[in-house]
XYZ file of C-alpha atoms in Angstrom:
516
model
C 73.700 131.073 103.989
C 70.036 131.289 102.618
C 69.387 134.012 100.084
C 66.729 136.640 101.001
C 63.248 135.205 100.759
C 61.617 136.091 97.564
C 64.738 136.543 95.382
C 63.630 135.596 91.930
C 66.050 133.139 90.151
C 65.344 132.284 86.612
C 67.035 129.117 85.320
C 67.106 128.360 81.569
C 67.520 124.827 80.625
C 65.896 121.925 82.442
C 68.419 119.192 81.824
C 70.386 117.648 84.703
C 72.433 120.751 85.236
C 69.731 123.180 85.059
C 67.453 121.143 87.302
C 70.184 120.727 89.913
C 70.911 124.483 89.787
C 67.211 125.135 90.441
C 67.091 122.601 93.272
C 69.964 124.314 94.879
C 68.493 127.755 94.478
C 65.080 126.656 95.914
C 66.559 125.060 98.929
C 68.184 128.467 99.770
C 64.780 130.242 99.672
C 64.768 131.629 96.174
C 61.488 131.854 94.117
C 62.668 129.619 91.212
C 61.301 129.571 87.674
C 62.658 126.970 85.363
C 62.326 127.482 81.556
C 62.980 124.774 79.000
C 62.706 125.025 75.227
C 61.475 121.582 74.748
C 58.410 119.813 76.177
C 58.482 118.066 79.539
C 61.674 115.998 79.447
C 59.953 113.157 81.553
C 57.591 112.666 78.601
C 58.865 109.789 76.371
C 57.489 111.539 73.287
C 59.709 114.601 73.823
C 62.149 114.676 70.990
C 65.825 115.211 72.102
C 67.529 118.255 70.393
C 69.872 116.055 68.569
C 67.136 113.502 67.499
C 68.860 110.680 69.302
C 68.791 109.137 72.657
C 72.398 110.438 73.061
C 75.519 108.919 74.526
C 74.764 107.148 77.841
C 76.191 109.000 80.800
C 78.842 107.970 83.333
C 78.120 109.327 86.725
C 81.184 109.779 88.755
C 82.200 111.212 92.110
C 82.043 114.948 91.086
C 78.419 114.508 89.927
C 77.503 112.540 92.948
C 79.145 114.969 95.302
C 77.056 117.787 93.712
C 73.816 116.009 94.215
C 74.973 115.037 97.781
C 75.028 118.740 98.758
C 71.673 119.581 97.172
C 69.697 119.538 100.418
C 67.669 116.704 99.162
C 68.212 113.629 101.261
C 66.357 111.161 99.132
C 67.935 112.371 95.779
C 71.006 110.100 95.671
C 69.197 106.979 96.660
C 66.643 107.457 93.916
C 69.447 108.271 91.348
C 71.453 105.191 92.507
C 68.555 102.799 91.985
C 68.751 103.730 88.391
C 72.309 102.986 87.688
C 74.689 100.268 86.815
C 78.235 100.079 88.406
C 81.076 100.086 85.935
C 84.354 98.869 87.487
C 86.567 99.475 84.397
C 87.075 99.046 80.782
C 86.768 95.849 78.913
C 89.080 95.832 75.879
C 87.971 93.754 72.845
C 90.062 92.698 69.974
C 91.400 89.654 68.021
C 94.788 87.891 68.114
C 95.789 85.235 65.714
C 92.283 84.622 64.631
C 90.775 84.361 68.135
C 88.624 86.960 69.844
C 89.848 88.181 73.223
C 88.706 90.600 75.995
C 90.756 92.082 78.679
C 89.445 93.971 81.760
C 91.273 97.086 82.980
C 89.984 98.201 86.262
C 89.432 101.944 86.696
C 90.773 102.090 90.159
C 93.176 100.144 92.321
C 90.912 100.730 95.276
C 87.832 99.185 93.685
C 86.031 102.498 93.043
C 83.725 102.642 90.179
C 81.544 104.882 87.954
C 77.804 104.434 87.381
C 76.069 104.149 83.957
C 72.929 106.190 84.167
C 70.325 106.967 81.597
C 70.092 110.641 80.802
C 66.357 110.587 80.858
C 66.003 108.791 84.039
C 68.328 111.083 85.853
C 66.423 114.114 84.398
C 63.114 112.616 85.582
C 64.402 112.122 89.253
C 65.773 115.697 89.435
C 62.494 117.261 87.983
C 60.341 115.069 90.283
C 62.221 116.552 93.210
C 61.761 120.086 92.010
C 57.963 119.602 91.542
C 57.703 118.763 95.334
C 59.046 122.229 96.247
C 56.377 125.050 96.595
C 58.718 127.812 95.492
C 59.518 126.262 92.152
C 57.527 126.551 88.797
C 58.315 124.707 85.646
C 57.864 126.213 82.236
C 58.177 123.909 79.176
C 58.020 124.858 75.532
C 59.488 128.252 76.354
C 62.209 129.751 74.253
C 64.561 132.561 75.412
C 64.382 135.161 72.625
C 66.016 138.122 74.350
C 67.585 139.380 77.622
C 68.604 142.721 79.168
C 71.237 141.988 81.837
C 71.376 145.647 82.968
C 67.724 145.796 83.618
C 67.323 142.163 84.514
C 64.678 141.393 81.909
C 64.214 138.315 79.718
C 61.691 137.585 76.981
C 60.412 134.128 76.303
C 58.248 132.852 73.390
C 55.609 130.457 74.799
C 54.818 127.478 72.653
C 53.089 125.412 75.340
C 49.491 125.862 74.039
C 48.112 123.573 71.339
C 47.716 126.348 68.749
C 50.305 126.859 66.136
C 50.887 130.549 67.140
C 53.075 131.549 70.201
C 52.729 134.182 72.745
C 55.506 136.318 74.176
C 56.086 137.027 77.888
C 58.403 139.365 79.767
C 60.071 138.187 82.918
C 61.906 140.127 85.487
C 64.569 138.434 87.460
C 67.209 139.072 90.172
C 69.442 136.353 89.056
C 69.655 134.125 85.849
C 71.342 130.781 85.449
C 71.912 129.572 81.945
C 72.238 125.813 81.621
C 70.751 125.493 78.126
C 73.470 123.637 76.431
C 76.261 124.037 73.906
C 74.216 126.248 71.632
C 73.090 128.394 74.561
C 70.652 131.239 73.981
C 71.759 132.607 77.526
C 75.318 132.786 76.476
C 74.440 134.400 73.166
C 72.734 137.267 74.940
C 75.278 137.431 77.741
C 78.091 138.008 75.011
C 76.400 141.331 74.222
C 77.190 142.456 77.754
C 80.266 140.650 79.072
C 83.707 141.109 77.319
C 83.736 137.404 76.702
C 86.564 135.558 75.029
C 84.978 132.612 73.189
C 86.283 129.736 71.108
C 84.634 126.693 69.704
C 86.215 123.711 67.837
C 84.558 120.852 65.994
C 86.962 117.955 66.130
C 87.432 115.853 63.060
C 85.274 112.980 64.505
C 81.619 112.310 64.156
C 79.477 109.700 66.183
C 76.707 107.486 65.441
C 74.605 105.584 68.053
C 73.746 101.863 68.026
C 71.720 99.536 70.383
C 72.942 96.042 71.316
C 69.771 94.182 72.179
C 69.507 91.661 75.183
C 70.153 88.035 74.598
C 67.088 85.746 73.749
C 66.934 85.034 77.497
C 66.696 88.740 78.211
C 70.239 88.992 79.764
C 73.140 91.277 78.908
C 75.169 89.950 75.848
C 78.325 91.329 77.447
C 79.528 91.608 81.109
C 77.396 94.459 82.509
C 79.728 96.019 84.956
C 82.267 97.498 82.306
C 82.496 100.130 79.624
C 83.344 97.991 76.504
C 85.792 99.353 74.059
C 86.982 98.140 70.572
C 90.081 100.314 69.913
C 90.959 101.107 66.352
C 93.707 103.697 66.569
C 92.090 106.727 65.035
C 88.553 105.373 65.644
C 86.543 103.220 68.111
C 83.493 101.544 69.063
C 82.130 101.556 72.820
C 79.210 100.103 74.675
C 77.746 101.142 77.887
C 75.084 99.033 79.749
C 71.489 100.160 80.220
C 69.033 99.028 82.795
C 66.846 97.311 80.063
C 69.699 94.774 79.463
C 70.708 96.629 76.239
C 74.013 98.459 75.583
C 74.016 102.026 74.278
C 76.863 101.842 71.731
C 78.729 104.605 69.886
C 80.829 104.542 66.734
C 83.453 107.329 66.705
C 84.990 107.838 63.337
C 86.860 110.557 61.392
C 84.458 112.473 59.057
C 86.360 111.086 55.987
C 85.670 107.507 56.998
C 81.999 108.247 57.641
C 81.953 109.791 54.141
C 83.502 106.682 52.708
C 81.112 104.336 54.466
C 78.202 106.645 53.318
C 79.327 106.360 49.680
C 79.716 102.570 49.843
C 77.150 101.204 52.495
C 78.077 97.667 51.501
C 81.543 98.159 53.043
C 80.141 98.833 56.576
C 79.862 95.011 57.520
C 83.496 94.237 56.370
C 84.706 97.418 58.127
C 83.064 96.261 61.407
C 84.325 92.643 61.003
C 87.833 93.720 60.428
C 88.149 96.604 63.111
C 85.604 95.569 65.866
C 85.705 91.778 65.970
C 82.868 90.047 67.611
C 80.283 92.930 67.201
C 78.746 91.484 64.041
C 76.726 89.260 64.058
C 77.232 88.211 67.651
C 76.112 91.422 69.182
C 74.140 93.108 66.342
C 72.910 91.398 63.310
C 74.007 92.513 59.839
C 70.663 93.881 58.813
C 70.178 95.797 62.107
C 73.618 97.243 62.084
C 72.931 98.588 58.463
C 69.514 99.847 59.458
C 70.760 101.760 62.502
C 73.784 103.163 60.727
C 71.420 104.564 58.048
C 68.581 105.833 60.341
C 70.643 107.278 63.177
C 72.381 110.767 62.552
C 76.073 111.091 62.372
C 76.635 113.962 64.785
C 79.605 116.276 65.306
C 81.611 116.633 68.418
C 82.141 120.291 69.807
C 84.538 121.747 72.258
C 83.663 125.128 73.728
C 85.684 127.445 76.000
C 84.749 130.970 77.087
C 85.714 133.434 79.862
C 84.116 134.906 81.944
C 81.053 132.750 82.677
C 79.063 135.743 84.128
C 78.051 139.242 83.914
C 77.957 141.554 86.935
C 75.381 140.202 89.470
C 72.752 139.372 86.861
C 73.680 136.110 85.162
C 75.946 132.984 84.946
C 76.298 130.140 82.514
C 76.898 126.503 83.578
C 77.538 123.180 82.060
C 77.851 122.884 78.294
C 76.718 126.452 77.858
C 79.946 127.509 79.491
C 82.291 124.656 78.445
C 80.987 121.980 76.169
C 83.455 119.227 75.803
C 83.941 115.979 73.855
C 82.734 112.908 75.757
C 85.912 110.918 76.037
C 86.429 111.471 79.723
C 82.860 110.998 80.696
C 82.977 114.349 82.589
C 80.626 116.680 80.595
C 77.673 116.056 82.862
C 79.813 115.566 86.018
C 81.657 118.863 85.379
C 78.246 120.573 84.798
C 76.828 119.272 88.065
C 80.058 120.279 89.915
C 79.631 123.793 88.429
C 76.309 123.944 90.514
C 78.023 122.967 93.647
C 81.055 125.327 93.244
C 78.731 128.087 92.254
C 76.645 127.987 95.348
C 79.637 127.564 97.533
C 80.822 130.857 96.329
C 77.389 132.346 96.705
C 77.368 131.132 100.265
C 80.792 132.455 101.033
C 79.706 135.951 100.078
C 76.665 136.840 102.213
C 74.811 140.033 101.850
C 75.876 141.111 105.410
C 79.310 141.412 104.292
C 78.316 143.904 101.499
C 76.155 146.496 103.359
C 73.109 144.139 103.203
C 73.241 144.365 99.400
C 72.431 140.987 97.787
C 73.410 142.181 94.344
C 76.864 143.430 95.542
C 77.382 140.036 97.330
C 76.245 138.037 94.369
C 78.552 140.023 91.991
C 81.518 139.318 94.199
C 80.571 135.675 94.292
C 80.250 135.364 90.511
C 83.424 137.209 89.898
C 85.308 134.689 92.233
C 83.475 131.744 90.715
C 84.249 132.810 87.165
C 87.899 133.287 87.807
C 88.306 129.770 89.302
C 85.969 127.900 87.121
C 87.124 129.078 83.709
C 90.445 127.732 84.539
C 89.155 124.470 85.590
C 86.839 124.199 82.600
C 89.652 124.789 80.159
C 91.602 122.111 81.874
C 88.946 119.235 81.666
C 88.311 120.449 78.009
C 91.872 119.794 77.144
C 91.894 116.478 79.123
C 88.772 115.082 77.328
C 90.398 115.910 74.090
C 93.629 114.038 74.914
C 91.689 111.025 76.355
C 90.349 110.028 72.859
C 93.761 108.870 72.125
C 93.978 106.875 75.220
C 90.635 105.177 74.673
C 91.088 104.538 70.980
C 94.819 103.695 71.026
C 96.781 103.843 74.269
C 94.661 101.144 76.170
C 96.591 98.482 74.171
C 99.930 100.211 74.431
C 102.536 98.499 76.724
C 104.000 101.831 77.822
C 100.532 103.036 78.903
C 100.080 99.775 80.786
C 103.422 100.200 82.493
C 102.789 103.699 83.727
C 99.295 102.748 84.918
C 100.792 99.790 86.701
C 103.448 101.971 88.448
C 101.132 104.776 89.391
C 98.539 102.342 90.795
C 101.160 100.366 92.785
C 102.538 103.494 94.254
C 98.982 104.621 95.309
C 98.417 101.191 96.802
C 101.582 100.522 98.562
C 102.872 104.019 99.553
C 99.672 106.249 99.926
C 101.735 108.879 101.888
C 103.234 109.823 98.534
C 99.865 111.069 97.356
C 100.374 109.304 94.109
C 97.342 108.483 91.795
C 96.513 108.029 88.190
C 95.070 110.997 86.357
C 91.822 109.007 85.735
C 91.341 108.248 89.484
C 91.925 111.895 90.295
C 89.434 113.007 87.631
C 86.684 110.467 88.215
C 86.908 109.485 91.949
C 87.942 112.736 93.555
C 86.968 116.341 93.836
C 90.305 118.058 93.173
C 90.191 120.945 90.854
C 90.628 119.876 87.253
C 93.537 122.299 86.794
C 95.278 120.803 89.878
C 94.746 117.395 88.460
C 96.532 118.480 85.270
C 99.451 119.881 87.169
C 99.804 116.729 89.480
C 99.598 114.463 86.405
C 102.343 116.529 84.648
C 104.660 116.182 87.679
C 104.123 112.508 88.014
C 104.663 112.114 84.167
C 108.071 113.803 84.355
C 109.252 111.632 87.189
C 108.076 108.309 85.644
C 109.784 109.437 82.228
C 113.034 110.170 83.917
C 112.839 106.764 85.877
C 112.039 104.834 82.729
C 114.683 106.677 80.693
C 117.261 105.876 83.308
C 116.223 102.289 83.723
C 116.132 101.746 79.762
C 119.387 103.621 79.584
C 121.014 101.448 82.207
C 120.079 98.294 80.559
C 121.171 99.357 77.256
C 124.442 100.579 78.724
C 125.047 97.351 80.446
C 124.689 95.611 77.131
C 127.124 98.081 75.505
C 129.663 97.485 78.339
C 129.326 93.753 77.854
C 129.887 94.156 74.136
C 132.906 96.406 74.599
C 134.467 94.097 77.182
C 134.409 91.401 74.459
C 136.462 93.539 72.282
C 136.243 94.706 68.734
C 137.627 91.344 67.299
C 134.794 89.414 68.908
C 132.288 91.941 67.516
C 133.674 91.674 64.036
C 133.775 87.867 64.344
C 130.055 87.834 65.256
C 128.997 90.138 62.281
C 129.346 93.493 63.956
C 130.966 95.562 61.117
C 132.335 99.101 61.679
C 129.168 100.781 60.779
C 127.075 98.677 63.043
C 129.339 99.362 65.997
C 129.164 103.147 65.288
C 125.354 102.987 65.171
C 125.399 101.010 68.372
C 127.378 103.715 70.034
C 125.229 106.480 68.841
C 122.042 104.623 69.964
C 123.284 103.299 73.384
C 125.732 105.918 74.768
C 123.143 108.857 75.116
C 120.841 106.673 77.317
C 123.075 106.532 80.274
C 126.721 106.161 81.389
C 127.033 103.095 83.455
C 129.785 102.581 85.849
C 130.072 99.099 87.257
C 131.751 99.004 90.597
C 133.603 95.710 90.558
C 133.066 93.906 93.755
C 130.186 96.081 94.903
C 127.505 94.790 92.700
C 126.023 98.496 92.355
C 125.063 100.370 89.221
C 125.177 104.060 89.178
C 123.313 105.897 86.403
C 124.389 109.241 85.110
C 122.399 111.148 82.660
C 124.389 112.137 79.522
C 125.256 115.742 79.861
C 124.442 116.610 76.247
C 121.060 114.784 76.141
C 117.894 116.949 75.560
C 115.056 115.672 77.693
C-alpha cells in the first residue's frame, strides 16, 4: 500500500542499500531526500571512504530479489549487463611440484552468483533515482545531529567550492540510515533507543591487488569462477571484473602482515610458497611489491545491534545495522534484502488499520521488522565468520567434500526431502538466515550420525575379522598385548557389529556409553 503522498522520507547514505531504499520509498509516493557524505558516487574522482576500490561484490538471489521488487522494471536488466556469472570456486594449489586447479560448483542445479562492480551498481541505482520527480540527491552532506522525538536532523553542507560549510536543518517523517559500519545515524539513534551493541575486529586484515589482463586483453584465469588459493589461516582470492582484470584480495592475520611489513623482501617468497602460480604468472614481482606497499591493509569488522529502529522515526539498514566480514559474500545482499523486508512490513501495516495514523502504523511495522531482522542479521554475521575457515581451509578437506557431495546428491535425487547445502540456501534462496542456520544444524547432525555409524561399522568389521583369527594369529603377526588393547579401545566405541550369518546383513548399534 502506498504511503500518504507527501510523507517526507530522508535516507542517509547513497551506497547500493541507501539508493535502493530511496527507490522503494519513492515508488510508494514518498517525498524522498537522499543525503551522502561523499561527492557523487558516479564520479570516478570521488574517493571511497576506505581509499581503495574495495572488495568486488558477489550479487546473489537475495540482492536480485530485492531489486526485482523495486517497482523499476528496467533496473535488473541494466544491472545484469554489468555482471559476470560465477558458477563456483576454482581452488588453486601445488602437488608434487606441479600446479593444479580444481573447480567446485556452487550449486548442483547450475545456479550461479554474479560478480559486480560496486561503482557500476551504485551508478545504475542512482541513475534510476534521478529519473523520479519526487527524489532529490544531496552529496557532500554530513549528518551532524538528529532529534528522533521531534524528527529533526542537521547536516553540514560541504557541496560548495569554498572551504567553509553551512549547516541546514531538515524535518522528516521517517529516516532510513544506510550509512555504513561507522554510521552517524546509528550513533545518534543510540541516544534514543535502548540499543544493545557489539563490534568485533577479527584478527585478519585485507589488502587489495589487481591482476591485469593478458597481453591479448583476455582474462588470465577462467572468468566464471571465484578463484581461491587456500592457506589454512590465510588465503588469496580473485574475482573477475568487466575490464578483464581480477580484483584480488590477500587475507592474513595481523601478525603476518606485521612480519611482511618488517621484511618486504619476504613477500615474494611468501607468495611463491603459499599461493603458487600467482607470481610471476598473474602479477609480476615488481607490481606485487608496489601494490602491497601502496594499498592499505584494512581491518574487518563485525557489528551486531538490537533493535534496528526507534519508535516511528528511524531505522538502520545494511552495514549500519549489521556489518559483517566478507567471507559469505552476503554483506551487500543482506543489506538489499533489508530494504525488501522493511517495506514488506511497512506495506503489511497500512495506516487504515491504525485509525488512519501513519506514525502508529509505521511504529508497529518497525517493531515487527526489528524483531525479525535482528535475529537474521545475527545469524548471517555468525555464518560469515565461520565461512572464512571453509574458504581458507575446508575447501581442500576430504570430509568437507564428502558432506558437500552427499548433500548435493540428496538435493538432486530426492528433492522431496528438502535437502540442500547451506551455501545454496544462503546464496540461491530467500529463506530467512536464521532458518538456514537451523536447517543446516539439523542436516549436520544427521550426516554426522550416518558417517559415525558407517565408520564405526567398517572399523567394527575389521575388529571382528581380527578377533575371529584369534590372539595367536594376532601375536604371530606382531600384535602384542598393548596393541590389542589399544585396538579394542579405539574400535569398540565406534559401533557394535552383529553379523547375521547366512543373511548377509549388518546391524549397527551405537555404543551406549558413547558421548556424541
